[in-house]
Amino acid sequence: MTDLSLAGETPACATDGVWLACVECGGTLAPFADVVYRCPECSGLLEARYADYPGFEAFSGRGVWRYADALPVDAGVSVQEGDTPLYEAPDVAAAAGVADVRVKHEGMNPTGSFKDRGMTVGVRVAERLGVDRLACASTGNTSAALAAYGGRADTPVLVLLPAGKVAAGKIAQAALHGARICEVDGNFDDCLDVVAELAARGEAYLLNSLNPFRLEGQKTIAFEILEQSRTATGEWPDRIVLPVGNAGNTAALYKAFRELVAAGAMTDDEMPALTGVQAAGAAPMVEAVEAGRGRTERWTDVETRATAIRIGNPVNAPKALPGVYETGGTAVAVSDDRITDAQRMLAGDGIGVEPASAASVAGLLALRERGEISADERVVCLTTGHLLKDPAAAAAAGGDTTPVPADADGVLDAL
Ligand code: F0G
């Protein structure tokens, strides 16, 4: 049984009030003594735990490290991640017909996705552990972020990508930031299996979202959404709609809410309803939620234009599904065409996102049509990656170019 309770005594293995706990068997581990990704007893997922959980008054400064009191290490390898905008989106709001819609644009992070939040923390922990190689499997964004942060930390980076299924901008980033890029004959889930084995053999430090410290950084998305929403509207959102791949963000946002409850800064009822969106061709989380299950079943054949979330085995599902259920959220699958429509709609509001990110808006619209989101709700859609990550998808979704001669009359004739 997954146990995500934060109550309990600080175990003797804690270091500076931080330890790792297995969410399945409850076993505890010293945080920085050995390199571990799963419980050595039962293989359950691990979660960082703290002797004290801070409320909002403890937060100061900007970006991810504003929330240092809620993080396991002090600021280290940083390129000013976090502090991303919470935009109004008039076209989306009109189409959705709900009380308020905001777009939290994580594409405005240094490497263009939310992954930077996880890497600033995860790479800092890697330094503390003294590892000599960092690695990840990736649909693209994780590899771009890890390459950048590994570069800044002067630590070699190995990335495993599904051959032919990663958007051009992301590969370009990983290459320029100096990662060793291996293109695997398989999908993302196969890449993750391989890199997890390399990590288990001690060949590299794994920085996928299986790594509990990375999710600590991503937790700050929730803190920012809550603080920015209150500043902008005086209220916290009723619902946060987000794309789901490995379900790391879903798990991380739920952890932030649980910590705020533990700190007395939020009540259970105030937790925004976590609402996950997947592409119809890669929707194991949606399948699990529709069946009311606490586990996903692996999809071996996955396909979607939203390559970032072309994932059939969401490793964080055991942490994320309770978050969906406990917050009164849900999960929904959307077609690729609806994702592209949402990408265009966001673009019309001046917000440029990659396809996976637009899934959040597509999901909001689909759930409104089904009557599963009511008109009085205040909703935040999370857009996880920048438009320029996937130039081919953007160009295909946008209008065509017009060839013209090099004179003004020729241009006017063509219009
Ligand atoms: N959106 C984007 C743009 C992503 O890159 C990802 C994951 C997700 C959503 C899904 O987030 O895993 O927390 O549910 N990308 C990973 C990668 C898998 O390798 O870049 P999640």
Tab-separated table of C-alpha atoms and ligand atoms in Angstrom:
chain	number	residue	atom	x	y	z
A	1	MET	CA	0.000	0.000	0.000
A	2	THR	CA	1.405	3.357	-0.992
A	3	ASP	CA	1.762	5.559	2.096
A	4	LEU	CA	2.365	9.228	1.394
A	5	SER	CA	1.825	10.464	4.943
A	6	LEU	CA	4.413	12.994	6.082
A	7	ALA	CA	3.682	12.445	9.776
A	8	GLY	CA	6.105	10.594	12.028
A	9	GLU	CA	9.358	10.814	13.929
A	10	THR	CA	12.640	11.877	12.394
A	11	PRO	CA	14.635	8.642	11.935
A	12	ALA	CA	18.195	8.294	13.210
A	13	CYS	CA	19.471	8.098	9.616
A	14	ALA	CA	18.384	11.705	8.877
A	15	THR	CA	21.059	14.244	7.894
A	16	ASP	CA	20.279	17.895	8.686
A	17	GLY	CA	16.611	16.934	9.101
A	18	VAL	CA	16.415	15.238	5.657
A	19	TRP	CA	15.965	11.552	4.859
A	20	LEU	CA	14.559	9.271	2.172
A	21	ALA	CA	11.471	7.155	2.810
A	22	CYS	CA	10.042	4.299	0.773
A	23	VAL	CA	6.441	5.110	-0.119
A	24	GLU	CA	5.573	1.387	-0.131
A	25	CYS	CA	7.190	-0.233	2.935
A	26	GLY	CA	7.977	2.906	4.954
A	27	GLY	CA	11.671	2.045	5.240
A	28	THR	CA	13.983	5.014	5.755
A	29	LEU	CA	17.438	5.733	4.344
A	30	ALA	CA	20.188	8.269	4.923
A	31	PRO	CA	19.838	10.857	2.130
A	32	PHE	CA	23.417	11.377	0.989
A	33	ALA	CA	25.262	8.253	2.173
A	34	ASP	CA	24.666	5.876	-0.732
A	35	VAL	CA	23.353	6.315	-4.251
A	36	VAL	CA	19.815	4.879	-4.235
A	37	TYR	CA	16.832	5.386	-6.509
A	38	ARG	CA	14.455	2.720	-5.195
A	39	CYS	CA	13.928	1.052	-1.845
A	40	PRO	CA	16.610	-1.633	-1.374
A	41	GLU	CA	14.051	-3.771	0.539
A	42	CYS	CA	10.973	-3.691	-1.705
A	43	SER	CA	11.919	-1.620	-4.815
A	44	GLY	CA	9.274	0.970	-3.930
A	45	LEU	CA	9.647	4.604	-4.985
A	46	LEU	CA	11.566	6.856	-2.608
A	47	GLU	CA	10.543	10.274	-1.392
A	48	ALA	CA	12.537	12.980	0.415
A	49	ARG	CA	11.194	13.721	3.876
A	50	TYR	CA	11.986	16.520	6.324
A	51	ALA	CA	11.885	17.072	10.065
A	52	ASP	CA	10.155	20.425	9.418
A	53	TYR	CA	7.941	21.672	6.597
A	54	PRO	CA	8.023	25.442	6.027
A	55	GLY	CA	5.036	27.714	5.408
A	56	PHE	CA	5.027	30.620	2.945
A	57	GLU	CA	6.613	33.026	5.442
A	58	ALA	CA	9.858	31.048	5.200
A	59	PHE	CA	10.247	31.753	1.478
A	60	SER	CA	12.377	34.660	0.232
A	61	GLY	CA	14.267	35.591	-2.917
A	62	ARG	CA	13.327	34.490	-6.430
A	63	GLY	CA	13.165	31.324	-8.483
A	64	VAL	CA	13.579	27.747	-7.318
A	65	TRP	CA	15.925	28.698	-4.482
A	66	ARG	CA	13.312	31.021	-2.991
A	67	TYR	CA	12.012	27.721	-1.612
A	68	ALA	CA	15.370	26.571	-0.198
A	69	ASP	CA	13.800	25.846	3.200
A	70	ALA	CA	11.663	23.183	1.497
A	71	LEU	CA	14.595	21.665	-0.424
A	72	PRO	CA	17.152	19.037	0.638
A	73	VAL	CA	20.315	20.997	-0.225
A	74	ASP	CA	21.476	24.593	-0.467
A	75	ALA	CA	21.693	26.374	-3.811
A	76	GLY	CA	24.420	25.046	-6.039
A	77	VAL	CA	24.445	24.741	-9.806
A	78	SER	CA	21.956	27.362	-10.902
A	79	VAL	CA	21.198	29.378	-14.024
A	80	GLN	CA	18.245	31.222	-12.474
A	81	GLU	CA	15.557	28.630	-13.013
A	82	GLY	CA	11.986	29.054	-11.893
A	83	ASP	CA	10.105	32.330	-11.381
A	84	THR	CA	8.230	31.659	-14.617
A	85	PRO	CA	5.236	33.767	-15.671
A	86	LEU	CA	1.618	33.034	-14.835
A	87	TYR	CA	-0.127	34.482	-17.876
A	88	GLU	CA	-3.696	35.429	-18.512
A	89	ALA	CA	-4.924	33.722	-21.682
A	90	PRO	CA	-8.064	35.466	-23.008
A	91	ASP	CA	-8.716	33.149	-25.964
A	92	VAL	CA	-8.325	30.040	-23.814
A	93	ALA	CA	-10.498	31.548	-21.077
A	94	ALA	CA	-13.244	32.404	-23.579
A	95	ALA	CA	-13.169	28.926	-25.089
A	96	ALA	CA	-13.141	27.225	-21.698
A	97	GLY	CA	-15.856	29.394	-20.177
A	98	VAL	CA	-14.671	29.084	-16.597
A	99	ALA	CA	-14.266	31.768	-13.927
A	100	ASP	CA	-10.534	32.194	-14.464
A	101	VAL	CA	-7.812	30.604	-16.595
A	102	ARG	CA	-4.101	31.244	-16.131
A	103	VAL	CA	-1.214	29.621	-17.936
A	104	LYS	CA	1.895	28.799	-15.937
A	105	HIS	CA	4.516	28.810	-18.677
A	106	GLU	CA	7.387	26.571	-17.667
A	107	GLY	CA	8.802	26.985	-21.158
A	108	MET	CA	10.255	30.245	-19.821
A	109	ASN	CA	12.903	28.399	-17.801
A	110	PRO	CA	16.591	28.667	-18.837
A	111	THR	CA	16.588	25.635	-21.136
A	112	GLY	CA	12.933	26.055	-22.028
A	113	SER	CA	11.233	23.490	-19.805
A	114	PHE	CA	10.365	22.733	-16.173
A	115	LYS	CA	13.172	20.171	-16.068
A	116	ASP	CA	15.583	22.944	-14.995
A	117	ARG	CA	13.871	23.110	-11.610
A	118	GLY	CA	14.634	19.470	-10.998
A	119	MET	CA	18.168	19.651	-12.329
A	120	THR	CA	19.312	22.579	-10.191
A	121	VAL	CA	18.504	20.432	-7.148
A	122	GLY	CA	19.436	17.023	-8.587
A	123	VAL	CA	22.824	18.088	-9.938
A	124	ARG	CA	23.603	19.761	-6.602
A	125	VAL	CA	22.861	16.462	-4.847
A	126	ALA	CA	25.042	14.663	-7.418
A	127	GLU	CA	27.915	16.988	-6.491
A	128	ARG	CA	27.368	16.207	-2.836
A	129	LEU	CA	27.409	12.482	-3.567
A	130	GLY	CA	30.621	12.949	-5.549
A	131	VAL	CA	29.490	11.114	-8.687
A	132	ASP	CA	31.560	11.394	-11.873
A	133	ARG	CA	28.911	10.902	-14.583
A	134	LEU	CA	25.293	12.028	-14.902
A	135	ALA	CA	22.778	10.233	-17.090
A	136	CYS	CA	19.154	10.206	-18.151
A	137	ALA	CA	16.749	8.686	-20.599
A	138	SER	CA	14.706	11.359	-22.264
A	139	THR	CA	12.027	12.352	-24.710
A	140	GLY	CA	14.228	15.445	-25.084
A	141	ASN	CA	13.692	18.077	-22.435
A	142	THR	CA	15.334	16.201	-19.590
A	143	SER	CA	18.397	15.664	-21.765
A	144	ALA	CA	18.595	19.368	-22.649
A	145	ALA	CA	18.352	20.398	-19.011
A	146	LEU	CA	20.761	17.770	-17.732
A	147	ALA	CA	23.284	18.667	-20.433
A	148	ALA	CA	23.147	22.326	-19.405
A	149	TYR	CA	23.393	21.746	-15.659
A	150	GLY	CA	25.985	18.990	-16.050
A	151	GLY	CA	27.976	21.352	-18.235
A	152	ARG	CA	27.852	24.044	-15.607
A	153	ALA	CA	28.884	21.529	-12.937
A	154	ASP	CA	31.737	20.279	-15.183
A	155	THR	CA	30.390	16.730	-14.890
A	156	PRO	CA	30.083	14.502	-17.996
A	157	VAL	CA	26.534	13.784	-19.144
A	158	LEU	CA	25.221	10.721	-20.971
A	159	VAL	CA	21.745	10.830	-22.512
A	160	LEU	CA	19.737	8.006	-24.054
A	161	LEU	CA	17.105	9.132	-26.536
A	162	PRO	CA	14.517	7.154	-28.520
A	163	ALA	CA	15.901	7.284	-32.073
A	164	GLY	CA	13.896	9.484	-34.416
A	165	LYS	CA	11.368	10.530	-31.780
A	166	VAL	CA	12.968	13.575	-30.192
A	167	ALA	CA	12.215	17.120	-31.359
A	168	ALA	CA	15.077	18.950	-33.072
A	169	GLY	CA	15.444	21.809	-30.603
A	170	LYS	CA	16.004	19.430	-27.719
A	171	ILE	CA	18.710	17.374	-29.441
A	172	ALA	CA	20.427	20.593	-30.495
A	173	GLN	CA	20.490	21.745	-26.887
A	174	ALA	CA	21.848	18.467	-25.533
A	175	ALA	CA	24.521	18.487	-28.249
A	176	LEU	CA	25.636	22.076	-27.740
A	177	HIS	CA	25.709	21.812	-23.953
A	178	GLY	CA	28.100	18.914	-24.444
A	179	ALA	CA	26.206	15.730	-23.576
A	180	ARG	CA	27.196	12.372	-25.030
A	181	ILE	CA	24.039	11.470	-26.962
A	182	CYS	CA	23.107	7.846	-27.649
A	183	GLU	CA	20.087	7.230	-29.880
A	184	VAL	CA	18.445	3.995	-28.801
A	185	ASP	CA	16.553	1.651	-31.055
A	186	GLY	CA	13.488	1.675	-28.813
A	187	ASN	CA	11.008	4.022	-27.166
A	188	PHE	CA	11.499	6.210	-24.075
A	189	ASP	CA	10.510	3.439	-21.685
A	190	ASP	CA	13.183	1.178	-23.196
A	191	CYS	CA	15.741	3.987	-22.782
A	192	LEU	CA	14.777	4.357	-19.135
A	193	ASP	CA	15.149	0.614	-18.535
A	194	VAL	CA	18.674	0.732	-19.996
A	195	VAL	CA	19.836	3.852	-18.187
A	196	ALA	CA	18.395	2.543	-14.895
A	197	GLU	CA	20.484	-0.577	-15.356
A	198	LEU	CA	23.591	1.498	-16.065
A	199	ALA	CA	22.875	3.472	-12.892
A	200	ALA	CA	22.322	0.292	-10.875
A	201	ARG	CA	25.711	-0.934	-12.099
A	202	GLY	CA	27.256	2.275	-10.758
A	203	GLU	CA	28.140	3.594	-14.231
A	204	ALA	CA	26.291	6.896	-13.835
A	205	TYR	CA	24.064	8.930	-11.532
A	206	LEU	CA	20.481	8.775	-12.758
A	207	LEU	CA	18.633	12.083	-13.085
A	208	ASN	CA	15.279	10.956	-14.395
A	209	SER	CA	12.261	11.743	-12.250
A	210	LEU	CA	12.705	8.364	-10.580
A	211	ASN	CA	15.352	10.302	-8.650
A	212	PRO	CA	13.492	11.661	-5.622
A	213	PHE	CA	15.691	14.747	-5.322
A	214	ARG	CA	14.807	15.933	-8.816
A	215	LEU	CA	11.147	15.952	-7.904
A	216	GLU	CA	11.948	18.160	-4.921
A	217	GLY	CA	12.983	20.892	-7.353
A	218	GLN	CA	9.854	20.415	-9.443
A	219	LYS	CA	7.746	20.810	-6.306
A	220	THR	CA	8.490	24.534	-6.523
A	221	ILE	CA	6.102	24.798	-9.503
A	222	ALA	CA	3.260	24.360	-7.018
A	223	PHE	CA	4.613	26.898	-4.545
A	224	GLU	CA	4.949	29.461	-7.341
A	225	ILE	CA	1.486	28.797	-8.745
A	226	LEU	CA	-0.067	29.272	-5.313
A	227	GLU	CA	1.879	32.451	-4.547
A	228	GLN	CA	1.368	33.986	-7.999
A	229	SER	CA	-2.331	33.107	-8.113
A	230	ARG	CA	-2.928	34.711	-4.761
A	231	THR	CA	-1.098	37.859	-5.873
A	232	ALA	CA	-2.967	37.987	-9.193
A	233	THR	CA	-6.480	37.028	-8.116
A	234	GLY	CA	-6.485	36.896	-4.322
A	235	GLU	CA	-7.285	33.170	-4.535
A	236	TRP	CA	-5.625	29.849	-5.027
A	237	PRO	CA	-6.728	27.912	-8.106
A	238	ASP	CA	-9.404	25.239	-7.751
A	239	ARG	CA	-7.665	23.085	-10.314
A	240	ILE	CA	-4.290	22.605	-11.980
A	241	VAL	CA	-4.347	20.876	-15.376
A	242	LEU	CA	-1.049	19.412	-16.517
A	243	PRO	CA	0.376	17.106	-19.172
A	244	VAL	CA	1.459	13.703	-17.906
A	245	GLY	CA	4.361	11.611	-19.148
A	246	ASN	CA	6.237	9.942	-16.323
A	247	ALA	CA	3.868	11.623	-13.854
A	248	GLY	CA	6.778	13.315	-12.090
A	249	ASN	CA	5.134	16.717	-11.967
A	250	THR	CA	1.834	15.273	-10.799
A	251	ALA	CA	3.687	13.558	-7.961
A	252	ALA	CA	5.779	16.662	-7.213
A	253	LEU	CA	2.830	19.060	-7.100
A	254	TYR	CA	0.937	16.732	-4.782
A	255	LYS	CA	3.988	16.543	-2.535
A	256	ALA	CA	4.113	20.349	-2.330
A	257	PHE	CA	0.468	20.407	-1.256
A	258	ARG	CA	1.038	17.684	1.352
A	259	GLU	CA	3.979	19.637	2.751
A	260	LEU	CA	1.936	22.828	2.988
A	261	VAL	CA	-0.753	20.900	4.847
A	262	ALA	CA	1.927	19.489	7.184
A	263	ALA	CA	3.141	23.069	7.744
A	264	GLY	CA	-0.400	24.233	8.560
A	265	ALA	CA	-0.308	26.578	5.545
A	266	MET	CA	-3.074	24.780	3.577
A	267	THR	CA	-6.038	22.577	4.395
A	268	ASP	CA	-6.781	19.311	2.607
A	269	ASP	CA	-9.829	20.955	1.043
A	270	GLU	CA	-7.742	23.742	-0.426
A	271	MET	CA	-5.532	21.442	-2.514
A	272	PRO	CA	-6.127	22.275	-6.190
A	273	ALA	CA	-7.601	19.307	-8.079
A	274	LEU	CA	-4.713	17.704	-9.962
A	275	THR	CA	-5.938	16.956	-13.454
A	276	GLY	CA	-3.644	15.001	-15.740
A	277	VAL	CA	-3.778	15.038	-19.527
A	278	GLN	CA	-2.243	12.473	-21.835
A	279	ALA	CA	-2.208	12.016	-25.579
A	280	ALA	CA	-4.699	9.352	-26.636
A	281	GLY	CA	-1.865	7.276	-28.089
A	282	ALA	CA	0.029	7.163	-24.787
A	283	ALA	CA	-2.517	7.209	-21.975
A	284	PRO	CA	-1.778	4.578	-19.297
A	285	MET	CA	-2.495	7.080	-16.483
A	286	VAL	CA	-5.896	7.895	-17.910
A	287	GLU	CA	-6.631	4.191	-18.185
A	288	ALA	CA	-5.683	3.725	-14.513
A	289	VAL	CA	-7.787	6.679	-13.333
A	290	GLU	CA	-10.802	5.517	-15.330
A	291	ALA	CA	-10.480	2.136	-13.610
A	292	GLY	CA	-9.823	3.733	-10.189
A	293	ARG	CA	-6.503	1.880	-9.921
A	294	GLY	CA	-3.418	2.902	-7.921
A	295	ARG	CA	-1.042	1.528	-10.548
A	296	THR	CA	-0.648	1.879	-14.292
A	297	GLU	CA	-0.153	-0.930	-16.762
A	298	ARG	CA	2.659	-0.499	-19.256
A	299	TRP	CA	1.690	0.374	-22.823
A	300	THR	CA	4.325	-1.051	-25.149
A	301	ASP	CA	3.093	0.709	-28.273
A	302	VAL	CA	2.827	4.451	-27.842
A	303	GLU	CA	2.488	7.151	-30.474
A	304	THR	CA	1.734	10.862	-30.414
A	305	ARG	CA	2.789	14.105	-32.055
A	306	ALA	CA	3.438	15.341	-28.507
A	307	THR	CA	6.740	13.444	-28.408
A	308	ALA	CA	7.628	14.779	-24.942
A	309	ILE	CA	4.848	12.653	-23.449
A	310	ARG	CA	5.223	9.632	-25.720
A	311	ILE	CA	5.543	7.409	-22.644
A	312	GLY	CA	3.845	4.115	-21.859
A	313	ASN	CA	5.146	3.346	-18.380
A	314	PRO	CA	4.813	6.368	-16.053
A	315	VAL	CA	7.292	5.458	-13.327
A	316	ASN	CA	5.897	7.928	-10.806
A	317	ALA	CA	2.302	6.740	-11.107
A	318	PRO	CA	2.230	5.174	-7.591
A	319	LYS	CA	2.996	8.639	-6.149
A	320	ALA	CA	0.899	10.583	-8.629
A	321	LEU	CA	-2.362	8.600	-8.696
A	322	PRO	CA	-3.091	9.212	-4.991
A	323	GLY	CA	-2.606	12.917	-5.735
A	324	VAL	CA	-5.223	12.793	-8.478
A	325	TYR	CA	-7.683	10.957	-6.214
A	326	GLU	CA	-7.043	12.869	-2.969
A	327	THR	CA	-7.344	16.305	-4.567
A	328	GLY	CA	-10.560	15.434	-6.395
A	329	GLY	CA	-8.833	15.593	-9.756
A	330	THR	CA	-9.083	13.366	-12.778
A	331	ALA	CA	-7.251	12.425	-15.973
A	332	VAL	CA	-8.251	12.737	-19.596
A	333	ALA	CA	-6.881	11.684	-22.974
A	334	VAL	CA	-6.903	14.031	-25.965
A	335	SER	CA	-6.253	13.462	-29.669
A	336	ASP	CA	-3.213	14.881	-31.426
A	337	ASP	CA	-5.459	17.145	-33.473
A	338	ARG	CA	-6.950	18.648	-30.336
A	339	ILE	CA	-3.438	19.167	-28.984
A	340	THR	CA	-2.496	21.084	-32.116
A	341	ASP	CA	-5.705	23.151	-31.946
A	342	ALA	CA	-4.822	24.080	-28.356
A	343	GLN	CA	-1.275	24.925	-29.400
A	344	ARG	CA	-2.690	27.348	-31.980
A	345	MET	CA	-5.104	28.812	-29.437
A	346	LEU	CA	-2.288	29.469	-26.960
A	347	ALA	CA	-0.194	30.939	-29.769
A	348	GLY	CA	-3.081	33.309	-30.499
A	349	ASP	CA	-2.766	34.496	-26.898
A	350	GLY	CA	0.942	35.111	-27.518
A	351	ILE	CA	2.017	32.022	-25.591
A	352	GLY	CA	4.317	29.744	-27.562
A	353	VAL	CA	4.404	26.147	-26.339
A	354	GLU	CA	5.410	22.744	-27.630
A	355	PRO	CA	2.678	20.141	-28.321
A	356	ALA	CA	2.909	18.273	-24.990
A	357	SER	CA	2.335	21.545	-23.161
A	358	ALA	CA	-0.751	22.360	-25.188
A	359	ALA	CA	-2.226	19.072	-23.988
A	360	SER	CA	-3.105	20.824	-20.725
A	361	VAL	CA	-5.351	23.308	-22.517
A	362	ALA	CA	-6.776	20.604	-24.780
A	363	GLY	CA	-7.607	18.617	-21.637
A	364	LEU	CA	-9.294	21.590	-19.978
A	365	LEU	CA	-11.497	22.120	-23.037
A	366	ALA	CA	-12.342	18.413	-23.294
A	367	LEU	CA	-13.314	18.190	-19.624
A	368	ARG	CA	-15.470	21.327	-19.926
A	369	GLU	CA	-17.316	19.725	-22.840
A	370	ARG	CA	-17.905	16.633	-20.758
A	371	GLY	CA	-19.150	18.749	-17.862
A	372	GLU	CA	-16.433	17.457	-15.567
A	373	ILE	CA	-15.123	20.958	-14.856
A	374	SER	CA	-17.692	23.509	-13.721
A	375	ALA	CA	-18.016	27.090	-14.931
A	376	ASP	CA	-17.182	28.627	-11.558
A	377	GLU	CA	-13.719	27.088	-11.351
A	378	ARG	CA	-10.432	28.971	-11.353
A	379	VAL	CA	-8.029	26.898	-13.404
A	380	VAL	CA	-4.276	26.979	-13.976
A	381	CYS	CA	-2.946	25.139	-17.030
A	382	LEU	CA	0.685	24.112	-16.861
A	383	THR	CA	2.576	24.535	-20.112
A	384	THR	CA	5.769	22.595	-19.673
A	385	GLY	CA	7.969	23.423	-22.681
A	386	HIS	CA	8.699	26.242	-25.114
A	387	LEU	CA	7.458	26.426	-28.718
A	388	LEU	CA	11.033	26.443	-30.080
A	389	LYS	CA	11.698	23.005	-28.605
A	390	ASP	CA	9.829	21.475	-31.521
A	391	PRO	CA	10.153	23.798	-34.524
A	392	ALA	CA	8.763	21.191	-36.913
A	393	ALA	CA	5.533	20.813	-34.944
A	394	ALA	CA	5.196	24.600	-34.673
A	395	ALA	CA	5.743	25.080	-38.394
A	396	ALA	CA	3.256	22.343	-39.234
A	397	ALA	CA	0.632	23.878	-36.918
A	398	GLY	CA	1.192	27.406	-38.225
A	399	GLY	CA	0.446	29.070	-41.534
A	400	ASP	CA	2.427	28.606	-44.742
A	401	THR	CA	4.995	31.064	-46.033
A	402	THR	CA	4.392	33.017	-49.257
A	403	PRO	CA	7.180	33.426	-51.832
A	404	VAL	CA	7.298	37.034	-53.151
A	405	PRO	CA	9.580	39.151	-55.357
A	406	ALA	CA	11.873	41.703	-53.714
A	407	ASP	CA	9.601	44.717	-54.264
A	408	ALA	CA	6.746	46.329	-52.334
A	409	ASP	CA	4.130	45.977	-55.081
A	410	GLY	CA	4.935	42.299	-55.416
A	411	VAL	CA	4.412	41.837	-51.672
A	412	LEU	CA	1.101	43.720	-51.778
A	413	ASP	CA	-0.047	41.710	-54.811
A	414	ALA	CA	0.611	38.500	-52.944
A	415	LEU	CA	-1.376	39.549	-49.846
B	1	F0G	N1	5.734	18.157	-20.841
B	1	F0G	C1	6.955	18.190	-21.383
B	1	F0G	C2	7.288	19.302	-22.325
B	1	F0G	C3	7.893	17.187	-21.056
B	1	F0G	O1	9.099	17.228	-21.592
B	1	F0G	C4	7.498	16.141	-20.192
B	1	F0G	C5	8.418	15.068	-19.858
B	1	F0G	C6	6.217	16.177	-19.661
B	1	F0G	C7	5.358	17.194	-20.009
B	1	F0G	C8	5.735	15.123	-18.750
B	1	F0G	O2	6.105	15.402	-17.443
B	1	F0G	O3	7.039	13.208	-16.818
B	1	F0G	O4	6.520	14.920	-15.107
B	1	F0G	O5	4.699	13.732	-16.292
B	1	F0G	N2	9.514	14.889	-20.451
B	1	F0G	C9	10.520	13.901	-20.065
B	1	F0G	C10	11.795	14.123	-20.817
B	1	F0G	C11	10.049	12.513	-20.071
B	1	F0G	O6	12.567	13.184	-20.998
B	1	F0G	O7	12.077	15.254	-21.201
B	1	F0G	P1	6.085	14.240	-16.336
